[in-house]
Coordinates of C-alpha atoms and ligand atoms in Angstrom, one line a residue:
M1 CA 91.2 126.2 105.8
K2 CA 93.1 124.5 108.6
K3 CA 95.9 122.1 107.9
V4 CA 94.8 119.8 105.1
V5 CA 97.2 117.5 103.4
V6 CA 96.1 115.1 100.7
I7 CA 98.4 112.1 100.3
G8 CA 97.8 110.5 96.9
L9 CA 98.3 107.0 98.4
L10 CA 96.5 103.8 98.1
V11 CA 96.1 102.7 101.6
I12 CA 93.3 100.4 102.9
G13 CA 93.2 101.6 106.4
F14 CA 95.3 102.5 109.4
V15 CA 95.1 101.9 113.1
V16 CA 95.7 104.8 115.4
T17 CA 96.5 104.1 119.0
A18 CA 97.2 106.7 121.6
L19 CA 98.2 106.3 125.2
L20 CA 98.8 109.6 126.9
I21 CA 98.9 110.9 130.4
S22 CA 96.5 113.7 131.1
K23 CA 97.3 116.7 133.2
A24 CA 95.2 115.3 136.0
G25 CA 97.4 112.3 136.0
R26 CA 94.7 109.9 134.7
R27 CA 95.5 107.9 131.7
D28 CA 94.1 109.1 128.4
S29 CA 93.5 106.5 125.8
L30 CA 91.6 106.1 122.6
H31 CA 88.1 104.7 122.9
E32 CA 85.7 103.6 120.2
Q33 CA 82.0 103.0 120.1
T34 CA 79.6 102.1 117.3
R35 CA 75.9 102.4 117.0
F36 CA 73.4 102.0 114.1
L37 CA 71.9 105.4 113.5
M38 CA 70.5 107.4 110.5
G39 CA 70.5 104.2 108.4
T40 CA 74.2 103.6 108.8
Y41 CA 76.9 102.5 111.3
C42 CA 78.2 105.5 113.2
T43 CA 81.4 105.3 115.1
I44 CA 82.9 107.7 117.5
Q45 CA 86.6 107.5 118.5
A46 CA 87.6 109.8 121.3
V47 CA 90.7 110.4 123.5
G48 CA 90.5 110.9 127.2
P49 CA 90.0 109.1 130.5
E50 CA 87.7 106.1 129.9
E51 CA 84.9 107.1 132.2
D52 CA 84.8 110.7 130.9
V53 CA 84.9 109.6 127.2
K54 CA 82.1 107.1 127.8
I55 CA 79.8 109.8 129.2
A56 CA 80.7 112.2 126.4
V57 CA 80.2 109.6 123.7
R58 CA 76.8 108.5 125.2
K59 CA 75.6 112.1 125.1
A60 CA 76.8 112.6 121.6
F61 CA 75.1 109.5 120.3
G62 CA 72.0 110.6 122.3
R63 CA 71.9 113.8 120.3
M64 CA 72.4 111.9 117.0
Q65 CA 69.5 109.6 117.9
E66 CA 67.3 112.6 118.6
I67 CA 68.1 114.1 115.2
D68 CA 67.6 110.7 113.5
D69 CA 64.1 110.4 115.1
R70 CA 63.0 113.9 114.2
F71 CA 64.5 114.2 110.7
N72 CA 63.4 110.8 109.5
P73 CA 60.6 111.1 106.9
L74 CA 59.7 107.4 107.4
N75 CA 59.2 107.8 111.2
P76 CA 55.4 108.4 111.7
G77 CA 56.3 110.3 114.9
S78 CA 58.5 112.8 113.2
P79 CA 57.6 116.4 112.3
I80 CA 58.8 115.6 108.8
Y81 CA 56.3 112.8 108.4
A82 CA 53.6 115.1 109.7
F83 CA 54.7 117.8 107.2
N84 CA 54.8 115.4 104.3
E85 CA 51.8 113.3 104.9
K86 CA 49.5 115.6 106.9
N87 CA 50.5 119.1 105.6
A88 CA 51.4 120.1 109.2
P89 CA 53.6 123.1 109.5
I90 CA 57.1 122.6 111.0
R91 CA 58.0 124.5 114.2
D92 CA 60.9 122.3 115.4
R93 CA 63.8 124.7 115.8
D94 CA 66.5 122.2 114.7
I95 CA 64.6 121.4 111.6
L96 CA 63.9 125.1 110.8
E97 CA 67.6 125.8 111.1
V98 CA 68.5 122.9 108.7
V99 CA 65.7 123.8 106.2
E100 CA 67.0 127.4 106.1
L101 CA 70.6 126.2 105.4
A102 CA 69.3 123.9 102.7
R103 CA 67.4 126.8 101.2
Q104 CA 70.5 128.9 101.1
V105 CA 72.5 126.1 99.4
S106 CA 69.7 125.6 96.9
E107 CA 69.9 129.3 96.0
E108 CA 73.7 129.2 95.6
C109 CA 73.7 126.2 93.4
A110 CA 70.7 127.1 91.2
G111 CA 68.6 124.2 92.5
A112 CA 71.0 121.3 92.0
F113 CA 70.5 120.7 95.7
D114 CA 66.9 120.6 96.8
I115 CA 65.3 118.8 99.8
T116 CA 62.0 118.6 97.9
V117 CA 63.4 116.0 95.6
Y118 CA 61.8 113.3 97.7
P119 CA 58.9 112.4 95.3
L120 CA 61.5 111.7 92.6
G121 CA 63.5 109.4 95.0
E122 CA 60.2 107.5 95.7
L123 CA 59.4 107.3 92.0
W124 CA 62.8 105.8 91.2
G125 CA 62.4 103.4 94.0
F126 CA 65.1 104.6 96.3
Y127 CA 62.9 104.6 99.4
P128 CA 61.9 101.0 100.0
G129 CA 59.3 101.9 102.6
D130 CA 61.5 100.1 105.2
S131 CA 61.1 102.1 108.4
S132 CA 62.3 99.3 110.6
G133 CA 65.5 101.2 111.4
L134 CA 67.5 98.1 110.8
P135 CA 70.5 97.8 108.5
A136 CA 69.7 96.8 104.9
G137 CA 69.5 93.1 104.7
E138 CA 68.6 92.6 108.4
S139 CA 65.0 93.9 108.2
G140 CA 63.6 91.3 105.9
V141 CA 62.6 94.0 103.4
D142 CA 64.3 93.8 100.0
P143 CA 65.9 97.3 99.8
W144 CA 65.9 97.5 96.0
G145 CA 62.7 95.7 95.2
E146 CA 61.0 98.8 93.9
A147 CA 63.9 100.4 91.9
H148 CA 62.9 100.8 88.3
L149 CA 63.2 103.1 85.3
P150 CA 60.2 105.4 85.3
E151 CA 58.3 106.7 82.2
K152 CA 59.0 110.2 81.1
K153 CA 55.4 111.2 82.0
E154 CA 55.8 109.9 85.5
I155 CA 58.9 112.0 85.9
D156 CA 57.2 115.1 84.6
D157 CA 54.3 114.6 87.0
C158 CA 56.8 114.3 89.8
L159 CA 58.7 117.4 88.8
A160 CA 55.5 119.4 89.3
R161 CA 55.8 118.6 93.0
V162 CA 59.5 119.4 93.3
G163 CA 61.0 122.8 94.0
Y164 CA 62.3 124.4 97.2
K165 CA 60.4 127.6 96.3
N166 CA 57.3 125.8 97.4
L167 CA 58.5 126.0 101.0
V168 CA 57.4 129.2 102.8
F169 CA 59.3 130.5 105.9
E170 CA 57.0 132.7 107.9
D171 CA 56.2 133.4 111.6
G172 CA 58.6 130.9 112.9
E173 CA 57.3 128.0 110.9
I174 CA 57.6 126.3 107.5
R175 CA 54.6 125.7 105.4
K176 CA 54.2 124.5 101.8
L177 CA 52.5 126.2 98.9
N178 CA 51.6 122.8 97.3
P179 CA 50.4 120.1 99.7
D180 CA 51.9 117.4 97.5
V181 CA 55.5 118.7 98.2
H182 CA 57.5 116.2 100.3
I183 CA 60.9 116.9 101.9
D184 CA 63.8 114.6 102.8
F185 CA 67.0 115.3 104.7
G186 CA 69.0 112.4 103.3
A187 CA 71.5 114.8 101.8
I188 CA 72.1 116.9 104.9
A189 CA 70.9 115.3 108.1
K190 CA 74.1 113.2 108.7
G191 CA 76.2 116.3 108.4
Y192 CA 74.0 118.2 110.9
A193 CA 74.1 115.2 113.3
I194 CA 77.9 115.0 113.3
D195 CA 78.2 118.8 113.8
E196 CA 75.9 118.5 116.8
A197 CA 77.8 115.4 118.1
S198 CA 81.1 117.4 117.8
K199 CA 79.6 120.3 119.9
I200 CA 78.6 117.9 122.6
L201 CA 82.0 116.2 122.7
R202 CA 83.7 119.5 122.9
S203 CA 81.4 120.8 125.6
E204 CA 82.3 117.6 127.6
G205 CA 86.0 118.5 127.4
I206 CA 87.0 116.2 124.5
T207 CA 89.8 117.7 122.4
S208 CA 90.6 114.8 120.2
A209 CA 87.9 112.7 118.5
L210 CA 86.7 111.3 115.2
I211 CA 82.9 111.0 114.4
D212 CA 82.1 108.8 111.4
A213 CA 78.5 108.5 110.2
G214 CA 78.8 106.0 107.4
G215 CA 81.9 107.7 105.9
D216 CA 80.7 111.2 106.6
I217 CA 83.3 112.4 109.1
Y218 CA 84.2 115.2 111.5
A219 CA 87.6 115.3 113.1
I220 CA 88.1 117.2 116.4
G221 CA 91.7 118.3 117.1
E222 CA 94.6 116.0 116.5
I223 CA 95.8 112.5 117.2
E224 CA 99.4 111.9 118.2
G225 CA 100.3 115.5 117.2
E226 CA 98.9 115.2 113.6
G227 CA 95.5 115.7 111.9
W228 CA 93.3 112.6 111.8
G229 CA 94.0 110.6 108.6
I230 CA 90.8 110.1 106.7
G231 CA 90.7 107.7 103.8
L232 CA 88.7 108.7 100.7
R233 CA 87.0 105.6 99.5
N234 CA 87.7 104.3 96.0
P235 CA 84.3 104.5 94.3
R236 CA 85.0 101.7 91.9
G237 CA 87.2 99.2 93.8
E238 CA 88.8 98.3 97.0
G239 CA 90.7 100.6 99.3
V240 CA 91.0 104.4 99.1
I241 CA 92.1 106.9 96.5
G242 CA 93.8 109.1 99.0
V243 CA 94.0 110.2 102.6
V244 CA 93.1 113.6 103.9
Q245 CA 94.7 114.8 107.2
A246 CA 92.0 116.8 109.0
S247 CA 91.9 118.7 112.2
D248 CA 88.7 120.5 113.2
L249 CA 87.3 119.7 109.8
A250 CA 84.5 117.7 108.2
V251 CA 85.2 115.3 105.3
V252 CA 81.9 114.3 103.7
T253 CA 81.4 112.2 100.5
S254 CA 78.5 111.6 98.1
G255 CA 78.9 108.7 95.7
D256 CA 77.0 106.7 93.1
Y257 CA 78.0 103.5 94.8
E258 CA 75.8 104.0 97.9
K259 CA 72.4 103.2 96.4
F260 CA 72.0 102.3 92.7
F261 CA 70.7 99.9 90.2
E262 CA 71.9 99.1 86.6
I263 CA 69.8 98.6 83.5
D264 CA 71.6 98.0 80.1
G265 CA 74.9 98.8 81.7
I266 CA 73.8 102.3 82.8
R267 CA 74.0 103.0 86.5
Y268 CA 71.1 104.9 88.1
C269 CA 72.0 106.2 91.6
H270 CA 70.1 107.8 94.4
I271 CA 71.3 111.4 93.8
I272 CA 68.8 113.0 91.5
D273 CA 69.0 116.2 89.5
P274 CA 65.9 118.0 90.7
R275 CA 65.8 120.0 87.5
T276 CA 65.6 117.0 85.1
G277 CA 64.2 114.3 87.4
Y278 CA 67.0 111.9 86.4
P279 CA 69.8 110.5 88.5
S280 CA 73.0 112.5 88.1
R281 CA 75.8 110.8 86.2
S282 CA 78.5 113.4 85.6
L283 CA 80.6 112.3 88.6
I284 CA 80.9 109.1 90.6
S285 CA 82.1 110.5 93.8
V286 CA 82.5 113.9 95.5
S287 CA 84.2 114.6 98.8
V288 CA 83.9 118.0 100.4
I289 CA 86.3 119.2 103.1
G290 CA 85.3 122.2 105.2
P291 CA 84.7 123.5 108.8
D292 CA 81.0 122.6 108.9
A293 CA 79.8 119.1 108.3
V294 CA 76.2 120.2 107.5
L295 CA 77.4 122.5 104.7
A296 CA 80.0 119.9 103.5
D297 CA 77.2 117.3 103.3
A298 CA 74.8 119.6 101.4
W299 CA 77.6 120.7 99.0
A300 CA 78.8 117.2 98.4
T301 CA 75.3 116.3 97.1
A302 CA 75.1 119.7 95.2
L303 CA 78.5 119.3 93.5
F304 CA 77.6 115.7 92.5
V305 CA 74.7 117.1 90.6
M306 CA 76.5 120.2 89.3
G307 CA 79.2 118.1 87.7
P308 CA 83.0 118.7 87.5
E309 CA 83.3 122.0 85.5
E310 CA 80.5 124.0 87.2
G311 CA 81.1 122.3 90.6
M312 CA 84.8 123.0 90.7
K313 CA 84.3 126.6 89.6
R314 CA 81.9 127.1 92.5
V315 CA 84.3 125.5 95.0
E316 CA 87.1 127.8 93.9
Q317 CA 84.9 130.7 94.9
M318 CA 84.4 129.4 98.4
P319 CA 87.4 130.1 100.6
D320 CA 86.4 127.6 103.3
M321 CA 85.6 124.6 101.1
E322 CA 87.8 122.1 99.2
T323 CA 86.8 119.1 97.1
V324 CA 88.1 115.9 95.7
M325 CA 86.0 114.7 92.7
V326 CA 86.1 111.4 90.8
T327 CA 84.9 111.5 87.2
P328 CA 83.1 108.6 85.4
D329 CA 86.4 107.8 83.7
E330 CA 88.0 107.7 87.1
R331 CA 90.1 110.8 86.9
I332 CA 90.6 112.4 90.3
L333 CA 90.2 116.2 90.5
Y334 CA 91.3 118.4 93.4
S335 CA 90.4 122.0 94.2
S336 CA 93.4 124.4 94.3
G337 CA 93.4 124.7 98.1
L338 CA 94.2 121.0 98.3
K339 CA 96.8 121.2 95.5
E340 CA 98.8 123.7 97.4
N341 CA 99.1 121.3 100.3
L342 CA 99.5 118.2 98.2
E343 CA 102.0 115.7 99.5
V344 CA 102.4 112.7 97.1
I345 CA 103.8 109.5 98.5
G346 CA 104.5 106.3 96.6
Q347 CA 103.8 107.6 93.1
Ligands
AMP1 P1 74.1 112.3 100.0 O1 74.6 110.9 100.2 O2 74.4 113.2 101.1 O3 74.5 112.8 98.7 O4 72.5 112.3 100.0 C1 71.8 111.5 99.1 C2 70.3 111.5 99.6 O5 69.8 112.8 99.5 C3 69.4 110.7 98.7 O6 69.3 109.3 99.2 C4 68.1 111.4 98.8 O7 67.5 111.1 100.0 C5 68.5 112.9 98.8 N1 68.8 113.5 97.5 C6 68.9 112.9 96.3 N2 69.2 113.9 95.4 C7 69.2 115.1 96.0 C8 69.3 116.4 95.6 N3 69.6 116.7 94.3 N4 69.2 117.4 96.6 C9 69.0 117.1 97.9 N5 68.8 115.8 98.3 C10 68.9 114.8 97.4
MG2 MG1 75.0 115.2 101.2

């Protein structure tokens, strides 16, 4: 684990400005661009000469757009749509890579993470059928119009279509044992996209950048001689619960505040336990800090479902991964790799 410092500090945000002179004598400065991709606002900040950064950022966003198009189950042109709706095998190399990673995580967390959870998300009404690609509220579709509490029988029927073991990897393609199995990359695609964007930025010579896909973040290098300060959002209020300083690290968060509805004071969120069919409620937020955003993304969702005891035990066995969890009674739990580097300010 590279330099990671958690500062237990309530800070709303901070502004970083950098003005440096590059070796070539051109002025390096911090540039920022935002695009709506993968259902969220994505921002890339990068340091370098303006023209070089513009080109690098355009290429990085281009790669993210490509991933968004191909991994989106609501896009009728995507291999995922064809797999889900027409039982067509998947041969796309990027998707094969991510499905294989997803399968490994599913094995390692005893099925708490499972990309075949899609039918349950549909049943609970977390997929509004809005494939406009526009931000929620701007498309004219009510994003939560369908959310409801399903009957037990409906959940059981759905569970019969869920299970990563229904996916068969053979001869360079993925097929399914049961045609009713549907997959969804909502828990892992953003991580993959920011990893890919970071590779492009690096290959374009960028050594300091921050890629933020709706709060899932990858930090390249340092800014002003320090790791990038990344605020961990307070899941139940304004501001942040802490700041992680990250350099060449991903910080990815899963929370119950992203998509949810409430009935009789109980919050039902979009992260579903594939083993029970019900939204997970043992944590309200999980951040994972590690070198690969794709794994951090998958594990943030997995740990959210595993819960604090089992989840923390698992993280402690993984040398490259740290976590910050928030329990339903709003206690903040840190893994030991973070505690060693804990710097508390203002408490
Ligand atoms: P994240 O915000 O990364 O935790 O991803 C949440 C999204 O992943 C949901 O909106 C669903 O599309 C999908 N999802 C929900 N529950 C699971 C699960 N247990 N395993 C894998 N994907 C899930
Ligand atoms: Mg995730």
